[in-house]
Short mmCIF file of C-alpha atoms in Angstrom, two decimals:
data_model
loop_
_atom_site.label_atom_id
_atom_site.label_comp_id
_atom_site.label_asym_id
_atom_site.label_seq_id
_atom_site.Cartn_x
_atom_site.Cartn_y
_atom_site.Cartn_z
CA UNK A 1 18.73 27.67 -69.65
CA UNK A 2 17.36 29.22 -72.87
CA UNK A 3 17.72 32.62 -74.10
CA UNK A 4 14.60 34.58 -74.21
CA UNK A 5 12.90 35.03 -77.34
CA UNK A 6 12.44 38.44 -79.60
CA UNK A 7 9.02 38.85 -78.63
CA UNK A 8 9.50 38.26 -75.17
CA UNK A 9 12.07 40.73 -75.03
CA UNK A 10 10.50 43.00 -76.71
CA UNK A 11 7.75 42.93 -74.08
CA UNK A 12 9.97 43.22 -71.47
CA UNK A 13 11.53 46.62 -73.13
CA UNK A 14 8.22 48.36 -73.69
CA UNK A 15 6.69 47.23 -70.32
CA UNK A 16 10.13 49.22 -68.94
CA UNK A 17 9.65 52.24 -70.49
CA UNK A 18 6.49 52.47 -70.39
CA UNK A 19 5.94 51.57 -67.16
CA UNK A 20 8.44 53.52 -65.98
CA UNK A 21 6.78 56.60 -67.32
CA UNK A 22 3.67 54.83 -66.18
CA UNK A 23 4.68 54.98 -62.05
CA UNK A 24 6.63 58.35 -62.68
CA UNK A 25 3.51 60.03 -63.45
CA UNK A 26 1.69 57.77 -60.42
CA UNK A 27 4.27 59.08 -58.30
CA UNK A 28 4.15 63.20 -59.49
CA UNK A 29 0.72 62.85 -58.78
CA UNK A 30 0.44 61.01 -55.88
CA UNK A 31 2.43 63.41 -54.65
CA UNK A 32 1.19 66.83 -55.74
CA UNK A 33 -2.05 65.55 -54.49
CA UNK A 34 -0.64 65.20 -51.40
CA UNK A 35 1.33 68.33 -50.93
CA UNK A 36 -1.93 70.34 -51.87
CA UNK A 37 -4.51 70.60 -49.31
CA UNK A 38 -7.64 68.08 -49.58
CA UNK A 39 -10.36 69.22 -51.17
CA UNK A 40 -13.98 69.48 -50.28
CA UNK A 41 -15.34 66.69 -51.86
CA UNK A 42 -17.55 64.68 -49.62
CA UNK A 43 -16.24 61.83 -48.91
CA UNK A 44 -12.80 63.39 -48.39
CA UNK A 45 -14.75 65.68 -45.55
CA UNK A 46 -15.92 62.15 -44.38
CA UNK A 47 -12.96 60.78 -44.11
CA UNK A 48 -10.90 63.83 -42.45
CA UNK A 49 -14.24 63.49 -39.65
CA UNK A 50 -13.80 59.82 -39.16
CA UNK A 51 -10.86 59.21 -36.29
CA UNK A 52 -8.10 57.02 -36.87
CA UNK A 53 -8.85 54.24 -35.22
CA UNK A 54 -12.12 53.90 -37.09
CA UNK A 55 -10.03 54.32 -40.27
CA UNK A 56 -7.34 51.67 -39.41
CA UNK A 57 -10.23 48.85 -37.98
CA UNK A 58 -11.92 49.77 -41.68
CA UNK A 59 -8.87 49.54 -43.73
CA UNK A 60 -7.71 46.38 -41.94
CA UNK A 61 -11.52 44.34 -42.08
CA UNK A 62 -10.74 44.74 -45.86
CA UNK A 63 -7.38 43.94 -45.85
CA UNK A 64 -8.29 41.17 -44.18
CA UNK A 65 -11.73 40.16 -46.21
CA UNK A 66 -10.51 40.82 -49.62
CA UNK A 67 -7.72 38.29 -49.80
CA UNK A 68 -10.12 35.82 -48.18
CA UNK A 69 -12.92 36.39 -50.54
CA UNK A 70 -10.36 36.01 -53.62
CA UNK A 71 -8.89 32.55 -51.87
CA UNK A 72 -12.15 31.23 -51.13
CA UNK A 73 -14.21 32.35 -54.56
CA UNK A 74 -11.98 32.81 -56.63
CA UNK A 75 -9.09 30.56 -55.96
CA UNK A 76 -11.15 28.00 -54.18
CA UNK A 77 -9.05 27.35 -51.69
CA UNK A 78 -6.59 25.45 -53.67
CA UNK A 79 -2.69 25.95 -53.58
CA UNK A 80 -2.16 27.21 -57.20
CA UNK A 81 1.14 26.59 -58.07
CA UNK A 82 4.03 24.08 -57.13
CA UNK A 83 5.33 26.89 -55.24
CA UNK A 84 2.47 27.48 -52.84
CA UNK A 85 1.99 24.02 -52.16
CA UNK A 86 6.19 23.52 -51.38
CA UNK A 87 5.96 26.47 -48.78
CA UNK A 88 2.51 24.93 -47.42
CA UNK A 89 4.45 21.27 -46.62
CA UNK A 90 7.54 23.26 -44.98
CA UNK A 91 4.84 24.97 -43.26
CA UNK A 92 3.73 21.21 -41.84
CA UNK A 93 6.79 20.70 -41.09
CA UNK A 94 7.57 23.30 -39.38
CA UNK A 95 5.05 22.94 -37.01
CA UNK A 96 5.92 19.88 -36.25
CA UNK A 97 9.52 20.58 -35.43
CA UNK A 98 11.37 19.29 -38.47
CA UNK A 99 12.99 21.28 -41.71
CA UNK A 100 12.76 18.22 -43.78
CA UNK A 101 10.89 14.69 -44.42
CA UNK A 102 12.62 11.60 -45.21
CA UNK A 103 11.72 10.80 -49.06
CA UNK A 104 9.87 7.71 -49.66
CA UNK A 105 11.14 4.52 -50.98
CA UNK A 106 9.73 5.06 -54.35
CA UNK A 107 11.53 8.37 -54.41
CA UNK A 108 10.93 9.20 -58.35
CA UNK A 109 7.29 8.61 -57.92
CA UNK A 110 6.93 11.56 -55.48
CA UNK A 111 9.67 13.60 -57.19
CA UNK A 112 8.03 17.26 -58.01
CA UNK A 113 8.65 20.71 -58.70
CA UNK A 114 10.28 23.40 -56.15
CA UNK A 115 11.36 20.33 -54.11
CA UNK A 116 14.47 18.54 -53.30
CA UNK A 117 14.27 15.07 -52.74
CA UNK A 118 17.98 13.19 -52.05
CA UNK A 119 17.29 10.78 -49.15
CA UNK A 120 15.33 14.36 -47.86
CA UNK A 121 12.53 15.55 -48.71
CA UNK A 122 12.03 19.69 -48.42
CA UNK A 123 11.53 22.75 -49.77
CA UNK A 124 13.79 24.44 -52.22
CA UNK A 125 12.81 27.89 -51.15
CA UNK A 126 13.75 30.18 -47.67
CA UNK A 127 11.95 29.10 -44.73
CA UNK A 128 10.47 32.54 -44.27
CA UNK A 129 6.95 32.80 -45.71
CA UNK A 130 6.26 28.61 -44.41
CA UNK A 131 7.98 29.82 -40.92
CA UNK A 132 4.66 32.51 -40.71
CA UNK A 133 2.70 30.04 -42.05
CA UNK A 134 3.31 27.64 -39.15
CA UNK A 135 1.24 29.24 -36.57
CA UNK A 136 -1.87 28.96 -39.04
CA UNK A 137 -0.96 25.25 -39.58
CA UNK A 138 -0.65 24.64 -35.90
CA UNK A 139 -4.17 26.59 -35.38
CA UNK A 140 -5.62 24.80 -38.61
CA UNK A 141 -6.25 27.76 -40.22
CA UNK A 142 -2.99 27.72 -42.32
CA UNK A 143 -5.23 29.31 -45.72
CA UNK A 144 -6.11 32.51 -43.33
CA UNK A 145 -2.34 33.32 -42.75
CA UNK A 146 -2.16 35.27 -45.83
CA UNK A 147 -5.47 37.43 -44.67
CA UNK A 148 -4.22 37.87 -41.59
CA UNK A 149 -0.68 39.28 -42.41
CA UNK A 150 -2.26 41.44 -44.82
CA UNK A 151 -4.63 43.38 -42.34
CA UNK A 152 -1.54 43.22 -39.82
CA UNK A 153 0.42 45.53 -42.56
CA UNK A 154 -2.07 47.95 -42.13
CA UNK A 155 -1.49 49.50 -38.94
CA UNK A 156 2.48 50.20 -39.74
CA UNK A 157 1.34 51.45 -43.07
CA UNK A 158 -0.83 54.24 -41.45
CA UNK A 159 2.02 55.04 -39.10
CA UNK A 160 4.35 55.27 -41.66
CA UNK A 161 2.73 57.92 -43.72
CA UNK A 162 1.39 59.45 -41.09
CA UNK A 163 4.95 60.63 -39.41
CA UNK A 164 5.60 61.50 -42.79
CA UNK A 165 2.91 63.07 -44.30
CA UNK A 166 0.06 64.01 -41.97
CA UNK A 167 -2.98 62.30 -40.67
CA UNK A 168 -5.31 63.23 -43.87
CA UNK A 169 -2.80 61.72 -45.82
CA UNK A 170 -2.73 58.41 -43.78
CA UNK A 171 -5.87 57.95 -43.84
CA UNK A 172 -6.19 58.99 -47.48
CA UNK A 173 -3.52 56.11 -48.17
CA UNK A 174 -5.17 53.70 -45.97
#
């Protein structure tokens, strides 16, 4: 374990303060927006005419599309770190009953990052995220999971503000 370095530090004290200030302000406004009635912009008139459900089923296509588009496009549909790819093979195993693998006789050759390897082969990480991943691996559709969950978020989210805020506001969030 090293220390971390001047500059590194230094980053991390500006990016506190001044992101700090940064999601104060976010929040003052967010909030005095709020609290003041909506405007009469068009689209916000739009929006107040459009009923929830057609707001939710909107808000969760691209909740649901925009992670997908970035995986397949962008990402290419490759795990991108060590980290992905551990909670991917819990994931496997998962599904098929088991929390770990027995290693392989040339155990150093398939030594790797995130995962423990001592006569057992698994995941150094909590078996929460590759536990919701399991479903997709059963289904074969294991690099949708992360879509999926995020359009699922979107229905609670609307709820949420909504007891607390208003509809407008909901669907202004949404």
């Amino acid at each position: 374990i090293r220390l971390t370095t001047p500059i590194h530090t230094h980053f991390l004290l500006y990016l506190l303060f001044f992101g700090g200030i940064g999601a104060l302000l976010f929040g003052l406004g967010f909030a005095r927006l709020c609290t003041k009635p909506i405007s009469n912009h068009p689209a916000l008139v739009r929006l107040r005419g459009l009923s929830s459900t057609q707001v939710i089923a909107a808000a969760m296509g691209a909740a649901f599309l925009l992670p997908l588009l970035i995986r397949v496009f962008i990402l290419q549909s490759a795990p991108l770190t060590d980290d992905e790819s551990a909670y991917e093979f819990m994931a496997e195993l998962l599904a098929s009953g088991r929390i770990y693998a027995d290693s392989h006789p040339w155990k150093l050759f398939f030594d790797r990052a995130f995962m423990v390897n001592d006569g057992k082969m698994y995941s150094q990480y909590f078996l929460g995220w590759p536990l919701l991943m399991a479903p997709g691996t059963l289904l074969g559709i294991s690099e949708y999971m992360n879509a999926i969950y995020c359009a699922a978020t979107v229905p609670p989210l609307f709820l949420i503000v909504r007891s607390t805020m208003g509809s407008n506001a909901a669907k202004l969030s949404l």
